Amino acid sequence: MLLAGGQGSRLGPLTRNIAKPAVSFSGKYRIIDFSLSNCSNSNINTVGILTQYKPFLLNSYIVQGSAWDLDAPGGGVHILPPYLGENEGSWYKGTADAVYQNMEFIDFYDPDYVLIISGDHIYKMNYNEMLKFHKEQEADITVSTLTVPWEDASRFGLVTCDENARIISFSEKPAEPEMNLASMGVYIFNWKVLKLALIEDSEDLISDNDFGKNILPRQVQQGKRVLAYNFQGYWKDVGTIDSYYQANMECLNGGSSLNIFDPRHKIYSNEDILPPQYVGSAAKIENSIVCNGCNVLGEVSNSILAQGVFVGEGVCIRDSILLPHAKVYNQTHIFKSIIGERAEIREHCLIGANLRSDSEQEGITVIEDHHLIPMDSVIDAGRNVYRLR
Amino acid sequence: MYDTIAILFANSGFDSLQGLSLEGSIAGMPFGGRYRLLDFALSSMVNSGIRTIGLVTPRHYRSILDHLGGGRDWFLDRKAGGLLILPGAIHGLTQQRINFRIRDIELNLDYLHRNYAENVVISRCNQVFNFNYKDALEFHNKNGADITLIYKIPEKPTDKHGKIRLFLNEDQQVNKIKEEESEHLKVPYFINHLIIRRKVLLDIIHGYKPLETVDLIQPIAENVQTLKVYGFAFNGYIQTIHSVKDYFERNMDLLDPEIRMKLFWGPDSIHTKVADNPPTKHGYQARVRNSLISSGCLIEGEVENSVLSRCVLIEPGAQITNSVLMHSCIIRAGTVLDHVVLDKFVEVKSGNVLKGSRDNPLVMKKTAV
């Protein structure tokens, strides 16, 4: 069950019109590609995708999942939006509620185990290894965990384990963390255990119906065998503009263990067929990722250009991320910014104006998708620029 | 256009490509960074609304079938119609320079019999173009034509489209079809695309069975007075590839923004197989100028006036100018390439200097260096 219904409001202009899992990432991907490719590479071919917020682009991107080889006989990808029944049905109130409302779907396939993952994490993982651990340990629930730096620990849901990797307690984003083992939002449940837990949770009127906050702590309290599976590798929650920017840049600079160039664990995507990128005679591209369909006539450094991006003559782009089909016209300068899909920046603009020579400048400037920034505009660093409605 | 089906001849293969297409055929040649030559013909048919396409295979068709799969990337994985494989005739030592061999259609006659379509569009896979047949089909139907031949009046002496000249009256009806060398005359030349009524095609095949290795154009030329044959002008970009020099120059054409615009950025796009490569990364020392670069490349060296296919690796200090590199080539540090065409998977080791010329590009075959 892939949770893809969250609004992702902390991504500001990037998720104003589309769901967070559908936001473009590292040029040619969308965030959900990572979870879907992990499923595909782990031979999981029955996937329910729980959608709710602005689902059109997400749905049309996923279709039957054939881009990830997930259109399998006797399974496949199912998009599960909220629905009404005779007496039941409502908007999804939380992650657990979303799965609760689709118990019929899971019962239809009657699995032994249910994997719960999220559509907004960047990582490569073979879920089979986790399932193997889950079976070997005869666990009721397995939570995938990751050791995080102490200074970041308060941003995560943290777990405490005993010496046998059995989870003793949970604490959701504590101000003063006592441990640094974080939950990645990847869970394997025995379906019988999950079903009971969901029913119980739905009857609790003060519950937020959230896996991390409600379901897991209660199951630990009840003495279920909840184990921590220690994941080794790169994992990033791209829930904020800062972490989204940082994850993109890590992908570019290869400083992380997330290697998108590794052919053994491919990340698939549902791409449009565009011609190869064209790099002009006066162009200069340095340490950047550039996708198909781009037309680059100016200077680009330490940046990511998604597919179909146009960079005009005399343009200077530094430390920035341009999302699909963004257009930057002649003589415009862009520093440490994220330019939304199909946004147009006209001639002689300055985006991210601040301490121009210093790459350590504060604040990431974000331009909403489809926005048109007129000629000669100056936009200060760190601003979120929305379209007028 | 469900009243129209197509036959696409993918079996032209010439040894004049210096071994580059020996294994496959011209149809399967990588082109323009991410395409195969047959993508242009196939996409043009699909973009015209044709959803039943029979593809005549060449002698070695592994790479073509690998590329096509079930036809999903061209929207041809269909219950009704779709992509059908028509095994081509195999005979002789080298394949002749023949466009539409009647024998190939005759072998697959069921394809034409088991269909109710009114018209059949026929073309080949050795051309670079983007043509929507809709207008031509409308013209064909409006005139009640038996056959409509697509022609082009050469703009430049270099535009070689073949030798078959059409003589048209003011109503665009064809009076005479004659083979003659183009003397740079601004007159209509057949560009090897035609629309023919399915019934007429069946009649021709039936009538010419004893001469079955002839080209379809021959019976048309012989019967031009009795059949209703029209000509329809194509004014866009179209080039035919016969030789390494053509292959090289047509790749270089893509560096011209106007030609790229006509081929790739019009209302109809060119479809191809999706390879799911990561994007291309330009490193700190990369210096790329006036070049077309496909996805999955890692570039640390200098590249100028070149076309790079997918997953090419270029190490620091390598210098590549005026060259066409097919996919998964590895160019080691300190290499110099100029006017070179590299086959797939070629690795050029450090210190090699490979130079050809515009008229005679140096071709390096698989694992040659």
GROMACS .gro file of C-alpha atoms in nm, chain B residues 77-329:
model
  253
  466ASP     CA    1  -0.017  -0.297  -2.890
  467ARG     CA    2  -0.380  -0.328  -2.986
  468LYS     CA    3  -0.655  -0.586  -2.998
  469ALA     CA    4  -0.773  -0.459  -3.335
  470GLY     CA    5  -0.481  -0.442  -3.571
  471GLY     CA    6  -0.158  -0.315  -3.420
  472LEU     CA    7   0.190  -0.409  -3.528
  473LEU     CA    8   0.214  -0.720  -3.743
  474ILE     CA    9   0.538  -0.881  -3.848
  475LEU     CA   10   0.550  -0.975  -4.217
  476PRO     CA   11   0.852  -1.198  -4.285
  477GLY     CA   12   1.035  -1.068  -4.589
  478ALA     CA   13   1.168  -1.283  -4.871
  479ILE     CA   14   1.530  -1.394  -4.835
  480HIS     CA   15   1.729  -1.472  -5.144
  481GLY     CA   16   2.047  -1.377  -5.320
  482LEU     CA   17   2.385  -1.281  -5.188
  483THR     CA   18   2.336  -0.915  -5.120
  484GLN     CA   19   2.005  -0.745  -5.117
  485GLN     CA   20   1.928  -0.552  -5.427
  486ARG     CA   21   1.847  -0.189  -5.437
  487ILE     CA   22   1.477  -0.247  -5.471
  488ASN     CA   23   1.211  -0.050  -5.291
  489PHE     CA   24   0.888  -0.244  -5.267
  490ARG     CA   25   0.942  -0.602  -5.375
  491ILE     CA   26   0.617  -0.762  -5.484
  492ARG     CA   27   0.742  -1.097  -5.355
  493ASP     CA   28   0.747  -0.960  -4.999
  494ILE     CA   29   0.382  -0.861  -5.017
  495GLU     CA   30   0.283  -1.181  -5.197
  496LEU     CA   31   0.435  -1.389  -4.914
  497ASN     CA   32   0.211  -1.208  -4.669
  498LEU     CA   33  -0.102  -1.183  -4.877
  499ASP     CA   34  -0.323  -1.287  -4.585
  500TYR     CA   35  -0.244  -0.958  -4.423
  501LEU     CA   36  -0.418  -0.779  -4.709
  502HIS     CA   37  -0.697  -1.034  -4.749
  503ARG     CA   38  -0.798  -1.035  -4.384
  504ASN     CA   39  -0.870  -0.671  -4.372
  505TYR     CA   40  -1.150  -0.444  -4.473
  506ALA     CA   41  -0.947  -0.127  -4.505
  507GLU     CA   42  -0.994   0.079  -4.819
  508ASN     CA   43  -0.636   0.207  -4.852
  509VAL     CA   44  -0.284   0.092  -4.784
  510VAL     CA   45   0.000   0.333  -4.712
  511ILE     CA   46   0.339   0.197  -4.817
  512SER     CA   47   0.681   0.333  -4.729
  513ARG     CA   48   1.034   0.237  -4.629
  514CYS     CA   49   1.266   0.282  -4.334
  515ASN     CA   50   1.572   0.448  -4.479
  516GLN     CA   51   1.452   0.806  -4.459
  517VAL     CA   52   1.460   1.082  -4.202
  518PHE     CA   53   1.134   1.276  -4.207
  519ASN     CA   54   0.814   1.356  -4.019
  520PHE     CA   55   0.513   1.340  -4.247
  521ASN     CA   56   0.147   1.327  -4.156
  522TYR     CA   57  -0.039   1.134  -4.430
  523LYS     CA   58  -0.377   1.281  -4.335
  524ASP     CA   59  -0.382   1.547  -4.608
  525ALA     CA   60  -0.252   1.305  -4.867
  526LEU     CA   61  -0.520   1.052  -4.775
  527GLU     CA   62  -0.788   1.317  -4.798
  528PHE     CA   63  -0.657   1.419  -5.141
  529HIS     CA   64  -0.647   1.053  -5.246
  530ASN     CA   65  -1.006   0.993  -5.139
  531LYS     CA   66  -1.139   1.320  -5.280
  532ASN     CA   67  -0.998   1.237  -5.623
  533GLY     CA   68  -1.113   0.878  -5.605
  534ALA     CA   69  -0.756   0.781  -5.688
  535ASP     CA   70  -0.635   0.424  -5.720
  536ILE     CA   71  -0.284   0.527  -5.630
  537THR     CA   72  -0.133   0.848  -5.492
  538LEU     CA   73   0.242   0.883  -5.519
  539ILE     CA   74   0.411   1.125  -5.281
  540TYR     CA   75   0.670   1.340  -5.450
  541LYS     CA   76   0.908   1.622  -5.377
  542ILE     CA   77   1.068   1.880  -5.601
  543PRO     CA   78   1.435   1.893  -5.498
  544GLU     CA   79   1.541   2.227  -5.360
  545LYS     CA   80   1.913   2.166  -5.367
  546PRO     CA   81   2.131   1.946  -5.588
  547THR     CA   82   2.217   1.747  -5.276
  548ASP     CA   83   1.856   1.638  -5.225
  549LYS     CA   84   1.867   1.290  -5.366
  550HIS     CA   85   1.538   1.111  -5.343
  551GLY     CA   86   1.576   0.850  -5.610
  552LYS     CA   87   1.552   0.841  -5.980
  553ILE     CA   88   1.185   0.807  -6.046
  554ARG     CA   89   1.044   1.117  -6.206
  555LEU     CA   90   0.672   1.187  -6.222
  556PHE     CA   91   0.505   1.373  -6.507
  557LEU     CA   92   0.194   1.545  -6.377
  558ASN     CA   93  -0.091   1.734  -6.542
  559GLU     CA   94  -0.247   2.045  -6.388
  560ASP     CA   95  -0.485   1.828  -6.181
  561GLN     CA   96  -0.188   1.652  -6.024
  562GLN     CA   97  -0.272   1.336  -6.218
  563VAL     CA   98   0.034   1.131  -6.315
  564ASN     CA   99   0.065   1.069  -6.693
  565LYS     CA  100   0.403   0.908  -6.699
  566ILE     CA  101   0.652   0.756  -6.458
  567LYS     CA  102   1.008   0.737  -6.580
  568GLU     CA  103   1.335   0.639  -6.424
  569GLU     CA  104   1.601   0.900  -6.487
  570GLU     CA  105   1.899   1.051  -6.305
  571SER     CA  106   1.808   1.377  -6.142
  572GLU     CA  107   2.005   1.645  -6.321
  573HIS     CA  108   1.929   1.895  -6.046
  574LEU     CA  109   1.608   1.975  -6.226
  575LYS     CA  110   1.326   2.125  -6.028
  576VAL     CA  111   1.080   1.856  -6.126
  577PRO     CA  112   0.881   1.610  -5.911
  578TYR     CA  113   1.060   1.298  -5.796
  579PHE     CA  114   0.886   1.010  -5.625
  580ILE     CA  115   1.005   0.984  -5.263
  581ASN     CA  116   0.900   0.624  -5.201
  582HIS     CA  117   0.578   0.688  -5.015
  583LEU     CA  118   0.251   0.588  -5.171
  584ILE     CA  119  -0.115   0.532  -5.099
  585ILE     CA  120  -0.286   0.254  -5.288
  586ARG     CA  121  -0.635   0.108  -5.274
  587ARG     CA  122  -0.612  -0.233  -5.113
  588LYS     CA  123  -0.811  -0.396  -5.394
  589VAL     CA  124  -0.586  -0.243  -5.659
  590LEU     CA  125  -0.281  -0.367  -5.472
  591LEU     CA  126  -0.426  -0.719  -5.461
  592ASP     CA  127  -0.498  -0.701  -5.836
  593ILE     CA  128  -0.142  -0.593  -5.908
  594ILE     CA  129   0.006  -0.871  -5.698
  595HIS     CA  130  -0.219  -1.122  -5.869
  596GLY     CA  131  -0.135  -0.995  -6.214
  597TYR     CA  132   0.238  -0.971  -6.162
  598LYS     CA  133   0.290  -1.290  -5.963
  599PRO     CA  134   0.514  -1.449  -6.230
  600LEU     CA  135   0.748  -1.151  -6.206
  601GLU     CA  136   0.744  -1.139  -5.836
  602THR     CA  137   1.088  -0.995  -5.772
  603VAL     CA  138   0.996  -0.670  -5.944
  604ASP     CA  139   0.944  -0.343  -5.767
  605LEU     CA  140   0.584  -0.236  -5.714
  606ILE     CA  141   0.654   0.088  -5.895
  607GLN     CA  142   0.706  -0.104  -6.221
  608PRO     CA  143   0.348  -0.229  -6.261
  609ILE     CA  144   0.226   0.116  -6.159
  610ALA     CA  145   0.440   0.275  -6.429
  611GLU     CA  146   0.322   0.024  -6.691
  612ASN     CA  147  -0.043   0.083  -6.610
  613VAL     CA  148  -0.033   0.453  -6.541
  614GLN     CA  149  -0.282   0.524  -6.822
  615THR     CA  150  -0.543   0.274  -6.706
  616LEU     CA  151  -0.517   0.333  -6.331
  617LYS     CA  152  -0.607   0.662  -6.166
  618VAL     CA  153  -0.267   0.770  -6.040
  619TYR     CA  154  -0.218   1.104  -5.866
  620GLY     CA  155   0.080   1.285  -5.721
  621PHE     CA  156   0.088   1.465  -5.388
  622ALA     CA  157   0.365   1.705  -5.292
  623PHE     CA  158   0.553   1.682  -4.965
  624ASN     CA  159   0.728   2.005  -4.877
  625GLY     CA  160   0.892   1.922  -4.545
  626TYR     CA  161   1.233   1.786  -4.457
  627ILE     CA  162   1.302   1.444  -4.600
  628GLN     CA  163   1.637   1.281  -4.665
  629THR     CA  164   1.727   0.930  -4.772
  630ILE     CA  165   2.025   0.741  -4.635
  631HIS     CA  166   2.220   0.528  -4.880
  632SER     CA  167   2.578   0.557  -4.761
  633VAL     CA  168   2.799   0.635  -4.464
  634LYS     CA  169   2.838   0.986  -4.595
  635ASP     CA  170   2.459   1.030  -4.602
  636TYR     CA  171   2.433   0.878  -4.256
  637PHE     CA  172   2.696   1.113  -4.121
  638GLU     CA  173   2.554   1.424  -4.287
  639ARG     CA  174   2.195   1.355  -4.186
  640ASN     CA  175   2.310   1.326  -3.825
  641MET     CA  176   2.492   1.657  -3.861
  642ASP     CA  177   2.173   1.810  -4.010
  643LEU     CA  178   2.017   1.771  -3.666
  644LEU     CA  179   2.249   2.037  -3.527
  645ASP     CA  180   2.050   2.285  -3.739
  646PRO     CA  181   1.773   2.426  -3.516
  647GLU     CA  182   1.532   2.463  -3.810
  648ILE     CA  183   1.562   2.098  -3.907
  649ARG     CA  184   1.524   1.990  -3.544
  650MET     CA  185   1.216   2.205  -3.521
  651LYS     CA  186   1.059   2.042  -3.829
  652LEU     CA  187   1.143   1.689  -3.724
  653PHE     CA  188   1.087   1.689  -3.351
  654TRP     CA  189   0.897   1.989  -3.225
  655GLY     CA  190   0.599   2.008  -3.459
  656PRO     CA  191   0.252   1.881  -3.368
  657ASP     CA  192   0.360   1.520  -3.436
  658SER     CA  193   0.645   1.377  -3.234
  659ILE     CA  194   0.879   1.092  -3.323
  660HIS     CA  195   0.821   0.797  -3.093
  661THR     CA  196   1.085   0.547  -2.995
  662LYS     CA  197   1.159   0.275  -2.743
  663VAL     CA  198   1.201   0.403  -2.391
  664ALA     CA  199   1.526   0.292  -2.234
  665ASP     CA  200   1.484   0.438  -1.883
  666ASN     CA  201   1.831   0.580  -1.858
  667PRO     CA  202   1.925   0.837  -1.600
  668PRO     CA  203   1.975   1.194  -1.726
  669THR     CA  204   2.307   1.305  -1.868
  670LYS     CA  205   2.567   1.454  -1.637
  671HIS     CA  206   2.813   1.719  -1.747
  672GLY     CA  207   3.115   1.717  -1.515
  673TYR     CA  208   3.339   2.000  -1.400
  674GLN     CA  209   3.569   1.965  -1.699
  675ALA     CA  210   3.301   1.910  -1.960
  676ARG     CA  211   3.301   2.150  -2.250
  677VAL     CA  212   3.017   2.078  -2.490
  678ARG     CA  213   2.945   2.298  -2.789
  679ASN     CA  214   2.691   2.273  -3.070
  680SER     CA  215   2.610   1.910  -3.002
  681LEU     CA  216   2.316   1.680  -2.951
  682ILE     CA  217   2.349   1.464  -2.639
  683SER     CA  218   2.119   1.181  -2.542
  684SER     CA  219   2.042   1.060  -2.190
  685GLY     CA  220   2.262   0.855  -1.959
  686CYS     CA  221   2.592   1.009  -2.074
  687LEU     CA  222   2.874   1.105  -1.840
  688ILE     CA  223   3.079   1.382  -1.998
  689GLU     CA  224   3.409   1.509  -1.864
  690GLY     CA  225   3.584   1.589  -2.193
  691GLU     CA  226   3.535   1.823  -2.489
  692VAL     CA  227   3.261   1.763  -2.742
  693GLU     CA  228   3.194   1.984  -3.042
  694ASN     CA  229   2.966   1.952  -3.349
  695SER     CA  230   2.878   1.596  -3.258
  696VAL     CA  231   2.584   1.366  -3.193
  697LEU     CA  232   2.609   1.138  -2.889
  698SER     CA  233   2.377   0.845  -2.826
  699ARG     CA  234   2.272   0.713  -2.489
  700CYS     CA  235   2.515   0.611  -2.215
  701VAL     CA  236   2.833   0.741  -2.376
  702LEU     CA  237   3.120   0.793  -2.133
  703ILE     CA  238   3.375   1.063  -2.213
  704GLU     CA  239   3.675   1.093  -1.987
  705PRO     CA  240   3.860   1.418  -1.907
  706GLY     CA  241   4.091   1.537  -2.178
  707ALA     CA  242   3.919   1.352  -2.460
  708GLN     CA  243   3.844   1.570  -2.761
  709ILE     CA  244   3.556   1.482  -2.988
  710THR     CA  245   3.468   1.692  -3.290
  711ASN     CA  246   3.237   1.635  -3.589
  712SER     CA  247   3.155   1.281  -3.484
  713VAL     CA  248   2.860   1.048  -3.438
  714LEU     CA  249   2.883   0.815  -3.140
  715MET     CA  250   2.632   0.535  -3.100
  716HIS     CA  251   2.521   0.416  -2.760
  717SER     CA  252   2.746   0.293  -2.479
  718CYS     CA  253   3.074   0.406  -2.636
   0.00000   0.00000   0.00000
